[in-house]
CSV table of C-alpha atoms and ligand atoms in Angstrom, one decimal:
chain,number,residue,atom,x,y,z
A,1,UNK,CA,0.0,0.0,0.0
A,2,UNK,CA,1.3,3.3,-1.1
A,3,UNK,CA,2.4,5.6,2.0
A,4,UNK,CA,1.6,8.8,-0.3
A,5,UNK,CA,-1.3,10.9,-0.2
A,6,UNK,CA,-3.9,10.4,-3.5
A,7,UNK,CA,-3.4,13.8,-5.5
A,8,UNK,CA,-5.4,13.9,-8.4
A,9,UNK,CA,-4.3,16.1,-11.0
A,10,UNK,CA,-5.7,19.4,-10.7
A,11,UNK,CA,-5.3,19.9,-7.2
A,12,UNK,CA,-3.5,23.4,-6.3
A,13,UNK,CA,-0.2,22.9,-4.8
A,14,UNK,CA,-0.9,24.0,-1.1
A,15,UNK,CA,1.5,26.2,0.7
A,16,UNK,CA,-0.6,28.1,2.7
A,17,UNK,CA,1.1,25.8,6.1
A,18,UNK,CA,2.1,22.6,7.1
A,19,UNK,CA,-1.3,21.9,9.0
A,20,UNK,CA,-2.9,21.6,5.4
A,21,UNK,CA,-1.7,17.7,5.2
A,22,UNK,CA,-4.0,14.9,5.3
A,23,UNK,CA,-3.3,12.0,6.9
A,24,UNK,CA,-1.4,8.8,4.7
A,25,UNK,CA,-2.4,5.5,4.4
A,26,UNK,CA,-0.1,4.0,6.7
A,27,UNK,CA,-1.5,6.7,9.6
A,28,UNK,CA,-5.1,5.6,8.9
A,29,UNK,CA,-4.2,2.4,9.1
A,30,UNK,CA,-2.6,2.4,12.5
A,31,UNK,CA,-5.9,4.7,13.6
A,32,UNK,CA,-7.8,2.5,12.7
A,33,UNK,CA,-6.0,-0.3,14.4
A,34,UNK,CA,-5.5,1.6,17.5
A,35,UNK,CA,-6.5,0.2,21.4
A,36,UNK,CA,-8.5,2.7,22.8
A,37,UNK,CA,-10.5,3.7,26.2
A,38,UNK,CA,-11.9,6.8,27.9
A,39,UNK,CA,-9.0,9.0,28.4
A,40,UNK,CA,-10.8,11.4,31.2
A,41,UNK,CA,-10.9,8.7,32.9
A,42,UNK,CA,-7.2,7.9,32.3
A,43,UNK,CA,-7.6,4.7,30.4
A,44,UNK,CA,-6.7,5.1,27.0
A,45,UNK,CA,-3.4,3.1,26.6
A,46,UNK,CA,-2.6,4.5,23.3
A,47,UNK,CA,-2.7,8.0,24.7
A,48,UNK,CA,-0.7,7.1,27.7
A,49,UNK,CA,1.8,5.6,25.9
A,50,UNK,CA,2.3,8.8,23.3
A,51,UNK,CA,2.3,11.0,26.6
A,52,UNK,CA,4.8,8.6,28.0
A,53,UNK,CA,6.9,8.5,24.5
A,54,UNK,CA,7.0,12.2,24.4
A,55,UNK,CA,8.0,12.8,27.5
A,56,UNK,CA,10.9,11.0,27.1
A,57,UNK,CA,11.8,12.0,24.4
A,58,UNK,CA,12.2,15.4,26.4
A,59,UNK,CA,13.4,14.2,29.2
A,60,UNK,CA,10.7,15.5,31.1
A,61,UNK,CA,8.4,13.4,33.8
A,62,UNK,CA,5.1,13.6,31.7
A,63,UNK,CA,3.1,15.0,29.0
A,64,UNK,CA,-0.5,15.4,28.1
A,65,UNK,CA,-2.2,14.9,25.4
A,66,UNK,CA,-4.1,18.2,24.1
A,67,UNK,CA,-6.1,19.1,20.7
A,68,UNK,CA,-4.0,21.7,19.9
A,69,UNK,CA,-0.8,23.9,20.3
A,70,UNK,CA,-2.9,26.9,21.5
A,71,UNK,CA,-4.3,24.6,23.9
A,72,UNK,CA,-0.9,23.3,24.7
A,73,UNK,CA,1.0,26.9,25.1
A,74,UNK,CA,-2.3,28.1,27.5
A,75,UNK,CA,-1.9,25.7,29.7
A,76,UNK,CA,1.5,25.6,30.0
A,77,UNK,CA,1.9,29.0,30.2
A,78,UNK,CA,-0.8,29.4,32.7
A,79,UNK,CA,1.0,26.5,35.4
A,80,UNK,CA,3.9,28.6,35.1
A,81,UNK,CA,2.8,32.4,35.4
A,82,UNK,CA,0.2,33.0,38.3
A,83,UNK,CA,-2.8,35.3,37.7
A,84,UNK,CA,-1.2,39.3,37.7
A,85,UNK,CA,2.4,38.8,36.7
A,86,UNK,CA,3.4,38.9,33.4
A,87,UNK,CA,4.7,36.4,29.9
A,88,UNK,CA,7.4,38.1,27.9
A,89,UNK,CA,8.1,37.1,24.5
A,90,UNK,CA,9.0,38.0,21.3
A,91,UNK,CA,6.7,40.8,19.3
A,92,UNK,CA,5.8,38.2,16.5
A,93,UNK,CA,5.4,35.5,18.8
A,94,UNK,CA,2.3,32.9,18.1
A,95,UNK,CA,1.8,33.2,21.7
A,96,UNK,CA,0.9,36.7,21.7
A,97,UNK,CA,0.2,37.3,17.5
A,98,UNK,CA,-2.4,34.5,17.0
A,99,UNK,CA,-3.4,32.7,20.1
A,100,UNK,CA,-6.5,35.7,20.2
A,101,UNK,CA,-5.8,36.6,23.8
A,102,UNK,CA,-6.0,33.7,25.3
A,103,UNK,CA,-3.3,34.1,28.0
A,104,UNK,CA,-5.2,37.1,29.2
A,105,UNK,CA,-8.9,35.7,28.8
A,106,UNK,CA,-8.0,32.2,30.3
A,107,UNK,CA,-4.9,32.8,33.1
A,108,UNK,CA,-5.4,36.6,33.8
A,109,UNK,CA,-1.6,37.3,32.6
A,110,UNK,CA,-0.4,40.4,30.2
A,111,UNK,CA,2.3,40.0,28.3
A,112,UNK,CA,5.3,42.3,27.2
A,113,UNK,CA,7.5,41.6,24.0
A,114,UNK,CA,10.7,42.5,22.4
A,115,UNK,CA,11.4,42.3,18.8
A,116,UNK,CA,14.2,40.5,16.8
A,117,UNK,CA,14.1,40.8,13.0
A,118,UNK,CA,14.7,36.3,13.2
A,119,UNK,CA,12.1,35.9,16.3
A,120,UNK,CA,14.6,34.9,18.0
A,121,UNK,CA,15.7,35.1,22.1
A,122,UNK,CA,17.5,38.3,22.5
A,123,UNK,CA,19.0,38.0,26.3
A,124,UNK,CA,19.6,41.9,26.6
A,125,UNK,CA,16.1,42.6,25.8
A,126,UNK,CA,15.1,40.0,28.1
A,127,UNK,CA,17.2,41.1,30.8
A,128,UNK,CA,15.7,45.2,30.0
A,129,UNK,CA,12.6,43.7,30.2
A,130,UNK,CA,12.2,41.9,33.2
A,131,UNK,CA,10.5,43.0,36.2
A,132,UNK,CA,11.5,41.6,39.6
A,133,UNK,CA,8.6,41.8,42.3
A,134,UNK,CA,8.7,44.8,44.2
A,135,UNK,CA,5.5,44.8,45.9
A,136,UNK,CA,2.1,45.8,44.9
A,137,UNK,CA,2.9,48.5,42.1
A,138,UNK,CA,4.7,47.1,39.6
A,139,UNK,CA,3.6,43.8,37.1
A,140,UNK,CA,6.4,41.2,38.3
A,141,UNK,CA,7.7,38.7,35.2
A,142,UNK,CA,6.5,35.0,35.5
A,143,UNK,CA,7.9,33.3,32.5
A,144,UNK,CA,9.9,34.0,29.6
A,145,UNK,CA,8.5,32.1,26.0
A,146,UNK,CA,10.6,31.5,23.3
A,147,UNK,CA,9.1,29.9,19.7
A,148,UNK,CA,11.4,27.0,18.3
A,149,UNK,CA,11.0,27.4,15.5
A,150,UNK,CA,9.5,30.6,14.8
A,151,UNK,CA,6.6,30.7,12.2
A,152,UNK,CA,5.5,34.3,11.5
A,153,UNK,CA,9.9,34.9,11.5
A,154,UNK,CA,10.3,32.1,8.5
A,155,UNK,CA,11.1,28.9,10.8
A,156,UNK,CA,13.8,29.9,12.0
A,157,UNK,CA,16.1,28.1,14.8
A,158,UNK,CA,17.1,29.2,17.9
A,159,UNK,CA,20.5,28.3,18.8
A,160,UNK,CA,20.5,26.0,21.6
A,161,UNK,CA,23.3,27.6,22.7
A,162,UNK,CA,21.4,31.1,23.4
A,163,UNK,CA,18.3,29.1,25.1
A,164,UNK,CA,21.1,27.7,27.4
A,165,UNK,CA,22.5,31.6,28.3
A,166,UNK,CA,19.1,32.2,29.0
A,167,UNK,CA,17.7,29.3,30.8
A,168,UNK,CA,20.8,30.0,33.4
A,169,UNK,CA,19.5,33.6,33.3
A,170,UNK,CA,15.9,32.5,34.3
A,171,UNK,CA,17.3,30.3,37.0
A,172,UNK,CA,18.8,33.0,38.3
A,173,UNK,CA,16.2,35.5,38.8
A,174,UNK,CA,14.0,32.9,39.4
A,175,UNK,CA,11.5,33.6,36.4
A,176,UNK,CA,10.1,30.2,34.3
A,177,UNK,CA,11.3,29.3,30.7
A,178,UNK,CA,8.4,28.1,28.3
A,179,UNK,CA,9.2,26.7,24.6
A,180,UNK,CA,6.2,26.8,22.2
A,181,UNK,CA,7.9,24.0,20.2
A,182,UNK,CA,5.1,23.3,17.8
A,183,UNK,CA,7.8,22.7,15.0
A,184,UNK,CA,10.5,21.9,16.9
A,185,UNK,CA,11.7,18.7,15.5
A,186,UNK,CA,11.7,20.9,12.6
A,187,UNK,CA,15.1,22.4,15.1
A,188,UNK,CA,16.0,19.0,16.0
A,189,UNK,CA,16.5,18.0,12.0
A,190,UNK,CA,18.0,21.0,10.7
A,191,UNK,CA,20.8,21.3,13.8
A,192,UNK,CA,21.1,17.6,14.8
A,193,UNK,CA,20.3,18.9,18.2
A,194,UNK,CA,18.8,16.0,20.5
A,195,UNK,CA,14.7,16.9,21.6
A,196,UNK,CA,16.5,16.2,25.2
A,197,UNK,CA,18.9,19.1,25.1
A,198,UNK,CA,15.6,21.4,24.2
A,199,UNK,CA,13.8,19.7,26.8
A,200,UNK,CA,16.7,20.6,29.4
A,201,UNK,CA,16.4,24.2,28.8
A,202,UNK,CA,13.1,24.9,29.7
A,203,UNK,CA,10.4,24.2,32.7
A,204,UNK,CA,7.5,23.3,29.6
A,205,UNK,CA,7.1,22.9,26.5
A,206,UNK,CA,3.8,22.4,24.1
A,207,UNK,CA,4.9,20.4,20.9
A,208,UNK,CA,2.6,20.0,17.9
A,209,UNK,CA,1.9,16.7,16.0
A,210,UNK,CA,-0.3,18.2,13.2
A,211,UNK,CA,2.3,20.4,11.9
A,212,UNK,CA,5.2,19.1,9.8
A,213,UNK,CA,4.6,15.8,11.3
A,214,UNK,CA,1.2,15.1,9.6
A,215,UNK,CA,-0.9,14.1,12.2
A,216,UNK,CA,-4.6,15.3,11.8
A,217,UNK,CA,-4.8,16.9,15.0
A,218,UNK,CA,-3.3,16.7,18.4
A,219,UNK,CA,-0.7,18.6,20.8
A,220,UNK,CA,1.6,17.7,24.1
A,221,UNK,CA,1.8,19.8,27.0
A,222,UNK,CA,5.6,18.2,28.5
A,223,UNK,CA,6.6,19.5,31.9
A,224,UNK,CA,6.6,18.2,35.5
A,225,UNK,CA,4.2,16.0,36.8
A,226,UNK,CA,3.0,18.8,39.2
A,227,UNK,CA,2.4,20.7,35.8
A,228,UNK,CA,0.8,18.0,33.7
A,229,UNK,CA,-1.6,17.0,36.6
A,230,UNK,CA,-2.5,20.7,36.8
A,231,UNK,CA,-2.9,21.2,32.9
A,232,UNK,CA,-4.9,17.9,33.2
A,233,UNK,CA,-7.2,19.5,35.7
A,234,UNK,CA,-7.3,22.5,33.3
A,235,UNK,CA,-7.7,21.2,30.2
A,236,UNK,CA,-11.0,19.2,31.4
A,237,UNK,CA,-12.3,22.7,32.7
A,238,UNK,CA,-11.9,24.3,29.1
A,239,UNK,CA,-14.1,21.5,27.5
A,240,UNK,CA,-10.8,20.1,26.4
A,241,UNK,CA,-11.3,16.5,28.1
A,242,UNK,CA,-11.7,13.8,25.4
A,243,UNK,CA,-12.5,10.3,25.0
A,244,UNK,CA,-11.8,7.4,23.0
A,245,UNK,CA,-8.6,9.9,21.5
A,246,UNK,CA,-6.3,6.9,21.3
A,247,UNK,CA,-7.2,6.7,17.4
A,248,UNK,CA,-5.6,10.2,17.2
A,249,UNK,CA,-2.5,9.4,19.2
A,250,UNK,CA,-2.4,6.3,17.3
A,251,UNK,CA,-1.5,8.7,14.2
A,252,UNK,CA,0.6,10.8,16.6
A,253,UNK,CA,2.4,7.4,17.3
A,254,UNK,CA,3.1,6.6,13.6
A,255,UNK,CA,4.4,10.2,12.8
A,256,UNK,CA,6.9,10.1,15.3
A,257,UNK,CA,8.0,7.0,13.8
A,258,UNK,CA,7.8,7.7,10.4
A,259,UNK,CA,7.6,11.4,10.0
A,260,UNK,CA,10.5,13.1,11.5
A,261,UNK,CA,13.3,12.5,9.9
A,262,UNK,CA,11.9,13.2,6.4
A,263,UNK,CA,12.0,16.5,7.5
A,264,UNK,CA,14.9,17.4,6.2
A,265,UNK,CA,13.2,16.6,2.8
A,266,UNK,CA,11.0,19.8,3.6
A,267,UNK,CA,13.7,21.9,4.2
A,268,UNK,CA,15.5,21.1,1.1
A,269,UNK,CA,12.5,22.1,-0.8
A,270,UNK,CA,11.3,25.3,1.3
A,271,UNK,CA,15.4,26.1,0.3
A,272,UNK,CA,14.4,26.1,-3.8
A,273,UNK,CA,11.1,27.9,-3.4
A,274,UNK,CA,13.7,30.5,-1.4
A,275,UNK,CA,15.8,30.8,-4.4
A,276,UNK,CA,13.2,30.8,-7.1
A,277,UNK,CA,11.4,34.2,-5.4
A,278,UNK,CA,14.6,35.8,-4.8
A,279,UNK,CA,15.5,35.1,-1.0
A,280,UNK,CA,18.5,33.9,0.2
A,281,UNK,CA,18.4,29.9,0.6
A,282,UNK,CA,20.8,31.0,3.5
A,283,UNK,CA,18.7,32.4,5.9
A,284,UNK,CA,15.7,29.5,5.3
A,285,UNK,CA,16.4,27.0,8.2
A,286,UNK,CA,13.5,25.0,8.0
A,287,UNK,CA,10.1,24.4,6.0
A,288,UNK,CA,9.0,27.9,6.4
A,289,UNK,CA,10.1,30.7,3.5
A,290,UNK,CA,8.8,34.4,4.3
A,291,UNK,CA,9.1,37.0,1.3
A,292,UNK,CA,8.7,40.6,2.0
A,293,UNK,CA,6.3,41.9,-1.0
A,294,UNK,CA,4.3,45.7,-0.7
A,295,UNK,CA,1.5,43.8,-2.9
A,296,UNK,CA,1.3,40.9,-0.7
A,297,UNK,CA,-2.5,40.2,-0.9
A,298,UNK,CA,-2.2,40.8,-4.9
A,299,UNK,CA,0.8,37.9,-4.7
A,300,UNK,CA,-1.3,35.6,-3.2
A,301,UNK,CA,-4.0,36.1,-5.6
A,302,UNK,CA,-2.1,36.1,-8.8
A,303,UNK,CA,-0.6,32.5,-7.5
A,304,UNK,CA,-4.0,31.1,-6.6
A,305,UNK,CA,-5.0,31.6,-10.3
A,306,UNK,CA,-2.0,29.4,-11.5
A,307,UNK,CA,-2.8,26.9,-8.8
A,308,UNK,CA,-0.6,28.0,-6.1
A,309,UNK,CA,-1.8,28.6,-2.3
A,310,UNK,CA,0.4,30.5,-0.2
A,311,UNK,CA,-0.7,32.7,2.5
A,312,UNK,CA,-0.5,36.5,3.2
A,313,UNK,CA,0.9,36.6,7.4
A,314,UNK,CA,1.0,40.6,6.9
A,315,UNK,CA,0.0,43.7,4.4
A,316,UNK,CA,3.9,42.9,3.3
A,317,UNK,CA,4.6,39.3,4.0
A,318,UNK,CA,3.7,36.6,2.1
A,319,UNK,CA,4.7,33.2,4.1
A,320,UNK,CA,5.5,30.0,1.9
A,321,UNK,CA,5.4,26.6,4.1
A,322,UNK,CA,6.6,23.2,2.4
A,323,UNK,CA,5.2,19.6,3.8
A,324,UNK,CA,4.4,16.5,3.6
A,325,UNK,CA,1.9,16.6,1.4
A,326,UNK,CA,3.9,19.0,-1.0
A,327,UNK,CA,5.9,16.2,-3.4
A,328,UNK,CA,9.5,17.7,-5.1
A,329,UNK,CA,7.3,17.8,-8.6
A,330,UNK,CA,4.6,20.0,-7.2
A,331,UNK,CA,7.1,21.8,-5.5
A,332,UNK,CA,8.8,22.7,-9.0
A,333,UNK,CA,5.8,23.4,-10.0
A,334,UNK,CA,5.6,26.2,-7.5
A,335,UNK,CA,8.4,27.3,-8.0
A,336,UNK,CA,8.4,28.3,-11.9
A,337,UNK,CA,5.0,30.0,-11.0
A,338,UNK,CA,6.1,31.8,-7.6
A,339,UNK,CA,9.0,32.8,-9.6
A,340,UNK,CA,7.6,34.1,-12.4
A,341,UNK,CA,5.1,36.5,-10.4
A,342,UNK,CA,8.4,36.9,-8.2
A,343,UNK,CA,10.1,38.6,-11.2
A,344,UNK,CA,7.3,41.4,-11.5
B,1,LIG,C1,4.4,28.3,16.5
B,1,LIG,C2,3.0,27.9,16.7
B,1,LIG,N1,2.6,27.7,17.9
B,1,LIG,C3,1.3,27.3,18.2
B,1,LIG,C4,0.4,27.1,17.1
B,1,LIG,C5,-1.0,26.7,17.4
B,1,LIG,O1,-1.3,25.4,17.0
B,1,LIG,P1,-2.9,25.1,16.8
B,1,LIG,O2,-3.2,25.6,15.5
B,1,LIG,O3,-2.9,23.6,16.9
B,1,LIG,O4,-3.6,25.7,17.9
B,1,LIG,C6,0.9,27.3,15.8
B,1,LIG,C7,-0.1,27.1,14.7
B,1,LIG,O5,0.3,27.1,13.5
B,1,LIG,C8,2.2,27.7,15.6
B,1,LIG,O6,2.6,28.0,14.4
């Protein structure tokens, strides 16, 4: 049985995001063949076994299963930061740009943000930023979130090297370290950097399966115990409690297994879209290409007539995400057309 999705001719070439893949063959089957039982009430061995897997594979003492990354960074964020104090992160951030308030609506926390043109941790800014507590006047800083890798900044890495300055930072001043890692085995294949080392540089981390990994839906919230059982509690009060969701982390499963590695295939591809529109292959790290264009909306339109999705993240930004789903001939496909409108 063929592992690749059907695409009949005809089909656009989608890449508006990685989230856009449907699930192979192979994943259905092993949904379909998946033990399950109620997983509120604990008892979904194919669920406990991906929260068990996963939070290994950080080198963290659990994880819990959760719909989605939003869900995942709430949560997290909100075991870490108590209601009043504050989240900083950077300007461009998903936790602040697209999560539609949530931190504030759900765990009573504002946020401040410095900006890096890459999205990336900036320790001086952090350290500018940071408020100790000084009593009832000033907003004291609960956590610090970084985004590996960073969507809205192109995918781009964090150097495990600068999340280490800063997790000793945190540890100094005794402020919590969150990672919205929703792509970051994206990191782990593009630097060869072990998910443990990541894991050892933060106190949580929410990591997506239904990103570049293919699953059809489905997030981990990896921390402590104390934080998982708290999220767990959490999660059931946001409506977020599910049941026979062992056929989902079934497909989680077989992603792990058979999706992270070909990764690098992504990558290689976001890299020749890069260089067809005219941006440096260089500074593309991952899946995730972002080309500045003044006519961004009209870009986006122009390719959908020649059967090309892509997205617009911003009046000047059109973002270009490569996947799964996106084979090397649809992606050359793309590319003569991206380039073409490109050139004008
Ligand atoms: C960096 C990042 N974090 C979190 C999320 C949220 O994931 P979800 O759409 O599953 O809520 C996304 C979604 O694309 C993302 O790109």
């Amino acid at each position: 049985m063929s592992d690749a999705p059907a695409a009949p001719d005809g089909r656009p070439v989608d890449l508006r995001s990685d989230t856009v893949t449907r699930p192979t063959r192979a994943m259905r089957t092993a949904m379909a063949e998946a033990e399950v039982g109620d997983d509120v009430y604990g008892e979904d061995p194919t669920v406990l076994a991906l929260e068990e897997r996963v939070a290994d594979l950080f080198g963290h003492e659990a994880a819990l299963f959760v719909p989605t990354g939003s869900m995942g960074n709430v949560l997290a964020v909100r075991a870490l930061v108590p209601i009043g104090r504050e989240l900083l992160c950077e300007s461009s951030s998903h936790v602040v740009r697209a999560e539609l308030g949530a931190h504030a609506a759900y765990s009573g926390l504002t946020t401040r943000t410095w900006t890096h043109p890459r999205g990336l941790v900036d320790l001086d800014a952090v350290r500018s930023l940071y408020a100790p507590d000084l009593g009832p006047y000033f907003v004291p800083t609960g956590a610090v979130a970084v985004e590996n890798t960073h969507n809205f900044a192109g995918g781009t890495v964090n150097p495990l090297a600068a999340l280490q300055d800063l997790r000793e930072w945190a540890t100094g001043v005794g402020v919590a370290v969150h990672l919205d890692g929703a792509r970051i085995w994206n990191a782990h294949v593009a630097t060869g950097t072990p998910l443990r080392e990541y894991g050892a540089v933060v106190d949580t981390l929410s990591v997506c399966l239904s990103k570049g990994l293919g699953a059809p839906v489905g997030s981990l919230v990896v921390g402590s115990r104390a934080v998982v059982d708290e999220s767990r509690v959490w999660r059931k009060r946001m409506g977020g409690g599910m049941r026979q969701v062992g056929i989902l982390a079934a497909a989680g499963l077989h992603a792990l297994d058979h999706h992270v590695e070909r990764l690098a295939e992504d990558h290689e591809h976001a890299r020749l879209l890069a260089e067809a529109v005219g941006v440096d292959p260089a500074g593309v790290d991952t899946n995730i290409v972002v080309v500045p264009r003044s006519d961004a909306a009209d870009f986006v339109l122009a390719a959908r007539e020649q059967g090309v999705l892509v997205s617009a993240v911003g009046p000047t930004t059109v973002r270009l995400v490569t996947h799964l789903d996106a084979t090397r001939e649809q992606v050359d496909r793309a590319a003569a057309v991206l380039g073409r409108l490109a050139a004008t």
